[in-house]
mmCIF file of N, CA and C in Angstrom:
data_model
loop_
_atom_site.group_PDB
_atom_site.id
_atom_site.type_symbol
_atom_site.label_atom_id
_atom_site.label_comp_id
_atom_site.label_asym_id
_atom_site.label_seq_id
_atom_site.Cartn_x
_atom_site.Cartn_y
_atom_site.Cartn_z
ATOM 1 N N MET A 1 -75.625 -4.234 14.576
ATOM 2 C CA MET A 1 -76.046 -5.244 13.648
ATOM 3 C C MET A 1 -77.091 -4.631 12.708
ATOM 4 N N LYS A 2 -76.889 -4.831 11.411
ATOM 5 C CA LYS A 2 -77.796 -4.294 10.406
ATOM 6 C C LYS A 2 -78.954 -5.265 10.204
ATOM 7 N N ARG A 3 -80.140 -4.735 10.214
ATOM 8 C CA ARG A 3 -81.336 -5.557 10.057
ATOM 9 C C ARG A 3 -81.822 -5.465 8.617
ATOM 10 N N GLU A 4 -81.966 -6.605 7.973
ATOM 11 C CA GLU A 4 -82.445 -6.654 6.591
ATOM 12 C C GLU A 4 -83.962 -6.476 6.579
ATOM 13 N N PRO A 5 -84.491 -5.729 5.595
ATOM 14 C CA PRO A 5 -85.943 -5.597 5.519
ATOM 15 C C PRO A 5 -86.593 -6.931 5.167
ATOM 16 N N ARG A 6 -87.774 -7.129 5.722
ATOM 17 C CA ARG A 6 -88.505 -8.366 5.430
ATOM 18 C C ARG A 6 -88.905 -8.394 3.965
ATOM 19 N N PRO A 7 -88.851 -9.560 3.336
ATOM 20 C CA PRO A 7 -89.303 -9.653 1.947
ATOM 21 C C PRO A 7 -90.819 -9.476 1.884
ATOM 22 N N LEU A 8 -91.304 -9.105 0.724
ATOM 23 C CA LEU A 8 -92.747 -8.981 0.535
ATOM 24 C C LEU A 8 -93.390 -10.360 0.608
ATOM 25 N N SER A 9 -94.603 -10.405 1.144
ATOM 26 C CA SER A 9 -95.348 -11.661 1.171
ATOM 27 C C SER A 9 -95.821 -11.967 -0.254
ATOM 28 N N ALA A 10 -96.271 -13.186 -0.477
ATOM 29 C CA ALA A 10 -96.777 -13.575 -1.796
ATOM 30 C C ALA A 10 -97.959 -12.695 -2.187
ATOM 31 N N ARG A 11 -98.813 -12.369 -1.236
ATOM 32 C CA ARG A 11 -99.977 -11.519 -1.502
ATOM 33 C C ARG A 11 -99.524 -10.105 -1.874
ATOM 34 N N GLN A 12 -98.540 -9.576 -1.151
ATOM 35 C CA GLN A 12 -98.022 -8.246 -1.464
ATOM 36 C C GLN A 12 -97.354 -8.215 -2.834
ATOM 37 N N GLU A 13 -96.648 -9.291 -3.177
ATOM 38 C CA GLU A 13 -96.024 -9.392 -4.511
ATOM 39 C C GLU A 13 -97.095 -9.353 -5.596
ATOM 40 N N ALA A 14 -98.201 -10.085 -5.377
ATOM 41 C CA ALA A 14 -99.277 -10.132 -6.360
ATOM 42 C C ALA A 14 -99.930 -8.758 -6.524
ATOM 43 N N VAL A 15 -100.178 -8.084 -5.403
ATOM 44 C CA VAL A 15 -100.781 -6.752 -5.451
ATOM 45 C C VAL A 15 -99.835 -5.777 -6.139
ATOM 46 N N MET A 16 -98.562 -5.842 -5.798
ATOM 47 C CA MET A 16 -97.573 -4.941 -6.387
ATOM 48 C C MET A 16 -97.467 -5.161 -7.901
ATOM 49 N N ALA A 17 -97.451 -6.407 -8.335
ATOM 50 C CA ALA A 17 -97.363 -6.720 -9.764
ATOM 51 C C ALA A 17 -98.603 -6.192 -10.499
ATOM 52 N N LEU A 18 -99.768 -6.362 -9.904
ATOM 53 C CA LEU A 18 -100.999 -5.864 -10.519
ATOM 54 C C LEU A 18 -100.980 -4.349 -10.622
ATOM 55 N N VAL A 19 -100.618 -3.671 -9.547
ATOM 56 C CA VAL A 19 -100.577 -2.210 -9.555
ATOM 57 C C VAL A 19 -99.594 -1.721 -10.617
ATOM 58 N N ARG A 20 -98.429 -2.336 -10.655
ATOM 59 C CA ARG A 20 -97.400 -1.944 -11.634
ATOM 60 C C ARG A 20 -97.922 -2.089 -13.069
ATOM 61 N N SER A 21 -98.477 -3.249 -13.403
ATOM 62 C CA SER A 21 -98.945 -3.468 -14.774
ATOM 63 C C SER A 21 -100.143 -2.583 -15.093
ATOM 64 N N TRP A 22 -101.025 -2.363 -14.122
ATOM 65 C CA TRP A 22 -102.210 -1.538 -14.340
ATOM 66 C C TRP A 22 -101.801 -0.103 -14.658
ATOM 67 N N ILE A 23 -100.865 0.428 -13.898
ATOM 68 C CA ILE A 23 -100.407 1.802 -14.125
ATOM 69 C C ILE A 23 -99.726 1.920 -15.485
ATOM 70 N N ILE A 24 -98.928 0.938 -15.854
ATOM 71 C CA ILE A 24 -98.243 0.968 -17.150
ATOM 72 C C ILE A 24 -99.262 0.933 -18.286
ATOM 73 N N GLU A 25 -100.280 0.081 -18.172
ATOM 74 C CA GLU A 25 -101.280 -0.068 -19.237
ATOM 75 C C GLU A 25 -102.284 1.077 -19.302
ATOM 76 N N ARG A 26 -102.708 1.574 -18.142
ATOM 77 C CA ARG A 26 -103.820 2.531 -18.125
ATOM 78 C C ARG A 26 -103.436 3.941 -17.687
ATOM 79 N N GLY A 27 -102.277 4.105 -17.079
ATOM 80 C CA GLY A 27 -101.845 5.436 -16.660
ATOM 81 C C GLY A 27 -102.334 5.866 -15.285
ATOM 82 N N HIS A 28 -103.087 5.027 -14.617
ATOM 83 C CA HIS A 28 -103.564 5.313 -13.256
ATOM 84 C C HIS A 28 -103.689 3.997 -12.510
ATOM 85 N N GLY A 29 -103.794 4.073 -11.200
ATOM 86 C CA GLY A 29 -103.877 2.866 -10.397
ATOM 87 C C GLY A 29 -105.263 2.240 -10.414
ATOM 88 N N PRO A 30 -105.346 0.954 -10.083
ATOM 89 C CA PRO A 30 -106.639 0.271 -9.999
ATOM 90 C C PRO A 30 -107.369 0.641 -8.715
ATOM 91 N N THR A 31 -108.676 0.418 -8.701
ATOM 92 C CA THR A 31 -109.446 0.625 -7.484
ATOM 93 C C THR A 31 -109.237 -0.577 -6.555
ATOM 94 N N ILE A 32 -109.672 -0.421 -5.335
ATOM 95 C CA ILE A 32 -109.567 -1.511 -4.364
ATOM 96 C C ILE A 32 -110.351 -2.732 -4.847
ATOM 97 N N ARG A 33 -111.524 -2.530 -5.373
ATOM 98 C CA ARG A 33 -112.343 -3.648 -5.858
ATOM 99 C C ARG A 33 -111.697 -4.342 -7.056
ATOM 100 N N GLU A 34 -111.083 -3.579 -7.937
ATOM 101 C CA GLU A 34 -110.395 -4.175 -9.092
ATOM 102 C C GLU A 34 -109.201 -5.014 -8.634
ATOM 103 N N ILE A 35 -108.473 -4.522 -7.655
ATOM 104 C CA ILE A 35 -107.341 -5.291 -7.120
ATOM 105 C C ILE A 35 -107.847 -6.578 -6.485
ATOM 106 N N GLY A 36 -108.855 -6.459 -5.631
ATOM 107 C CA GLY A 36 -109.403 -7.627 -4.945
ATOM 108 C C GLY A 36 -109.872 -8.704 -5.904
ATOM 109 N N ALA A 37 -110.560 -8.289 -6.961
ATOM 110 C CA ALA A 37 -111.078 -9.252 -7.934
ATOM 111 C C ALA A 37 -109.951 -9.991 -8.651
ATOM 112 N N ARG A 38 -108.837 -9.336 -8.866
ATOM 113 C CA ARG A 38 -107.756 -9.947 -9.636
ATOM 114 C C ARG A 38 -106.751 -10.729 -8.794
ATOM 115 N N VAL A 39 -106.650 -10.421 -7.507
ATOM 116 C CA VAL A 39 -105.705 -11.177 -6.669
ATOM 117 C C VAL A 39 -106.407 -12.137 -5.709
ATOM 118 N N GLY A 40 -107.730 -12.203 -5.793
ATOM 119 C CA GLY A 40 -108.463 -13.178 -4.995
ATOM 120 C C GLY A 40 -108.785 -12.757 -3.577
ATOM 121 N N LEU A 41 -108.936 -11.467 -3.343
ATOM 122 C CA LEU A 41 -109.346 -10.982 -2.024
ATOM 123 C C LEU A 41 -110.758 -10.427 -2.136
ATOM 124 N N SER A 42 -111.687 -10.990 -1.376
ATOM 125 C CA SER A 42 -113.071 -10.530 -1.462
ATOM 126 C C SER A 42 -113.342 -9.345 -0.540
ATOM 127 N N SER A 43 -112.520 -9.163 0.475
ATOM 128 C CA SER A 43 -112.711 -8.074 1.426
ATOM 129 C C SER A 43 -111.921 -6.842 0.997
ATOM 130 N N THR A 44 -112.630 -5.718 0.864
ATOM 131 C CA THR A 44 -111.932 -4.490 0.486
ATOM 132 C C THR A 44 -110.977 -4.029 1.583
ATOM 133 N N SER A 45 -111.291 -4.360 2.829
ATOM 134 C CA SER A 45 -110.379 -3.972 3.909
ATOM 135 C C SER A 45 -109.077 -4.763 3.835
ATOM 136 N N SER A 46 -109.131 -5.998 3.365
ATOM 137 C CA SER A 46 -107.905 -6.788 3.183
ATOM 138 C C SER A 46 -107.028 -6.174 2.095
ATOM 139 N N VAL A 47 -107.651 -5.713 1.021
ATOM 140 C CA VAL A 47 -106.901 -5.062 -0.058
ATOM 141 C C VAL A 47 -106.296 -3.763 0.462
ATOM 142 N N ALA A 48 -107.083 -2.979 1.188
ATOM 143 C CA ALA A 48 -106.590 -1.717 1.735
ATOM 144 C C ALA A 48 -105.419 -1.962 2.684
ATOM 145 N N TYR A 49 -105.492 -3.025 3.471
ATOM 146 C CA TYR A 49 -104.387 -3.362 4.370
ATOM 147 C C TYR A 49 -103.112 -3.647 3.576
ATOM 148 N N GLN A 50 -103.223 -4.453 2.529
ATOM 149 C CA GLN A 50 -102.047 -4.789 1.715
ATOM 150 C C GLN A 50 -101.471 -3.530 1.060
ATOM 151 N N LEU A 51 -102.336 -2.663 0.544
ATOM 152 C CA LEU A 51 -101.877 -1.417 -0.058
ATOM 153 C C LEU A 51 -101.206 -0.520 0.978
ATOM 154 N N GLY A 52 -101.764 -0.489 2.174
ATOM 155 C CA GLY A 52 -101.167 0.291 3.264
ATOM 156 C C GLY A 52 -99.769 -0.210 3.618
ATOM 157 N N GLN A 53 -99.600 -1.528 3.615
ATOM 158 C CA GLN A 53 -98.290 -2.107 3.898
ATOM 159 C C GLN A 53 -97.281 -1.715 2.808
ATOM 160 N N LEU A 54 -97.710 -1.739 1.563
ATOM 161 C CA LEU A 54 -96.829 -1.348 0.454
ATOM 162 C C LEU A 54 -96.503 0.142 0.518
ATOM 163 N N GLU A 55 -97.479 0.932 0.927
ATOM 164 C CA GLU A 55 -97.254 2.374 1.066
ATOM 165 C C GLU A 55 -96.278 2.642 2.213
ATOM 166 N N GLU A 56 -96.433 1.917 3.304
ATOM 167 C CA GLU A 56 -95.548 2.079 4.454
ATOM 168 C C GLU A 56 -94.102 1.736 4.106
ATOM 169 N N ARG A 57 -93.916 0.759 3.240
ATOM 170 C CA ARG A 57 -92.576 0.367 2.803
ATOM 171 C C ARG A 57 -91.988 1.330 1.772
ATOM 172 N N GLY A 58 -92.815 2.262 1.295
ATOM 173 C CA GLY A 58 -92.341 3.239 0.333
ATOM 174 C C GLY A 58 -92.351 2.756 -1.106
ATOM 175 N N LEU A 59 -93.097 1.685 -1.398
ATOM 176 C CA LEU A 59 -93.139 1.147 -2.753
ATOM 177 C C LEU A 59 -94.201 1.808 -3.610
ATOM 178 N N ILE A 60 -95.266 2.294 -2.968
ATOM 179 C CA ILE A 60 -96.307 3.036 -3.670
ATOM 180 C C ILE A 60 -96.662 4.253 -2.827
ATOM 181 N N SER A 61 -97.288 5.220 -3.459
ATOM 182 C CA SER A 61 -97.837 6.365 -2.737
ATOM 183 C C SER A 61 -99.097 6.778 -3.480
ATOM 184 N N ARG A 62 -99.870 7.620 -2.867
ATOM 185 C CA ARG A 62 -101.073 8.094 -3.546
ATOM 186 C C ARG A 62 -101.149 9.608 -3.430
ATOM 187 N N THR A 63 -101.672 10.209 -4.469
ATOM 188 C CA THR A 63 -101.750 11.665 -4.508
ATOM 189 C C THR A 63 -103.049 12.176 -3.915
ATOM 190 N N GLY A 64 -104.039 11.322 -3.845
ATOM 191 C CA GLY A 64 -105.326 11.700 -3.276
ATOM 192 C C GLY A 64 -105.755 10.703 -2.227
ATOM 193 N N ARG A 65 -107.009 10.739 -1.889
ATOM 194 C CA ARG A 65 -107.531 9.830 -0.873
ATOM 195 C C ARG A 65 -107.786 8.436 -1.435
ATOM 196 N N GLU A 66 -108.119 8.360 -2.714
ATOM 197 C CA GLU A 66 -108.455 7.088 -3.346
ATOM 198 C C GLU A 66 -107.197 6.323 -3.741
ATOM 199 N N TRP A 67 -107.276 4.992 -3.678
ATOM 200 C CA TRP A 67 -106.132 4.175 -4.075
ATOM 201 C C TRP A 67 -105.906 4.198 -5.575
ATOM 202 N N SER A 68 -106.910 4.552 -6.351
ATOM 203 C CA SER A 68 -106.711 4.621 -7.799
ATOM 204 C C SER A 68 -105.774 5.772 -8.174
ATOM 205 N N SER A 69 -105.464 6.635 -7.214
ATOM 206 C CA SER A 69 -104.502 7.713 -7.471
ATOM 207 C C SER A 69 -103.083 7.295 -7.087
ATOM 208 N N CYS A 70 -102.877 5.996 -6.813
ATOM 209 C CA CYS A 70 -101.552 5.567 -6.376
ATOM 210 C C CYS A 70 -100.549 5.592 -7.524
ATOM 211 N N ARG A 71 -99.289 5.702 -7.152
ATOM 212 C CA ARG A 71 -98.202 5.677 -8.125
ATOM 213 C C ARG A 71 -97.059 4.875 -7.535
ATOM 214 N N LEU A 72 -96.204 4.398 -8.404
ATOM 215 C CA LEU A 72 -95.062 3.596 -7.980
ATOM 216 C C LEU A 72 -93.961 4.503 -7.473
ATOM 217 N N GLU A 73 -93.272 4.066 -6.469
ATOM 218 C CA GLU A 73 -92.144 4.798 -5.906
ATOM 219 C C GLU A 73 -90.932 3.891 -5.934
ATOM 220 N N SER A 74 -89.773 4.490 -6.026
ATOM 221 C CA SER A 74 -88.570 3.671 -5.871
ATOM 222 C C SER A 74 -88.394 3.427 -4.375
ATOM 223 N N PRO A 75 -87.947 2.240 -3.993
ATOM 224 C CA PRO A 75 -87.829 1.928 -2.565
ATOM 225 C C PRO A 75 -86.894 2.902 -1.846
ATOM 226 N N ARG A 76 -87.294 3.276 -0.650
ATOM 227 C CA ARG A 76 -86.469 4.171 0.162
ATOM 228 C C ARG A 76 -85.309 3.401 0.765
ATOM 229 N N PRO A 77 -84.169 4.065 0.926
ATOM 230 C CA PRO A 77 -83.080 3.389 1.632
ATOM 231 C C PRO A 77 -83.471 3.200 3.090
ATOM 232 N N PRO A 78 -82.923 2.188 3.740
ATOM 233 C CA PRO A 78 -83.286 1.952 5.135
ATOM 234 C C PRO A 78 -82.893 3.142 6.010
ATOM 235 N N ARG A 79 -83.718 3.422 7.009
ATOM 236 C CA ARG A 79 -83.424 4.529 7.934
ATOM 237 C C ARG A 79 -82.359 4.083 8.917
ATOM 238 N N ARG A 80 -81.512 4.999 9.215
ATOM 239 C CA ARG A 80 -80.459 4.709 10.200
ATOM 240 C C ARG A 80 -80.832 5.387 11.515
ATOM 241 N N GLY A 81 -80.591 4.694 12.586
ATOM 242 C CA GLY A 81 -80.859 5.259 13.893
ATOM 243 C C GLY A 81 -79.729 6.196 14.296
ATOM 244 N N LEU A 82 -79.996 6.980 15.325
ATOM 245 C CA LEU A 82 -78.958 7.868 15.828
ATOM 246 C C LEU A 82 -77.915 7.064 16.601
ATOM 247 N N ARG A 83 -76.690 7.421 16.415
ATOM 248 C CA ARG A 83 -75.629 6.740 17.155
ATOM 249 C C ARG A 83 -75.081 7.673 18.220
ATOM 250 N N SER A 84 -74.798 7.123 19.349
ATOM 251 C CA SER A 84 -74.184 7.932 20.405
ATOM 252 C C SER A 84 -72.671 7.897 20.243
ATOM 253 N N ARG A 85 -72.022 8.924 20.703
ATOM 254 C CA ARG A 85 -70.552 8.978 20.580
ATOM 255 C C ARG A 85 -69.888 8.695 21.876
#
């Protein structure tokens, strides 16, 4: 049975839309504080968690340690498990 990936949460959609538009307008990603201020998250750890979830899904990546170095990625195809014969 093939398992469909979970859809993004409303918060993840908002963060993703902000990151996408920010990169298009400015050429680099927003900081954690800039994201939090625009999507209504006061905790930087909450923003980092959402960014981590997007990174885990393969939608964004970062070239350095800071989130402002993030870039958009095309979604990865789902991984297939090993099949026994």
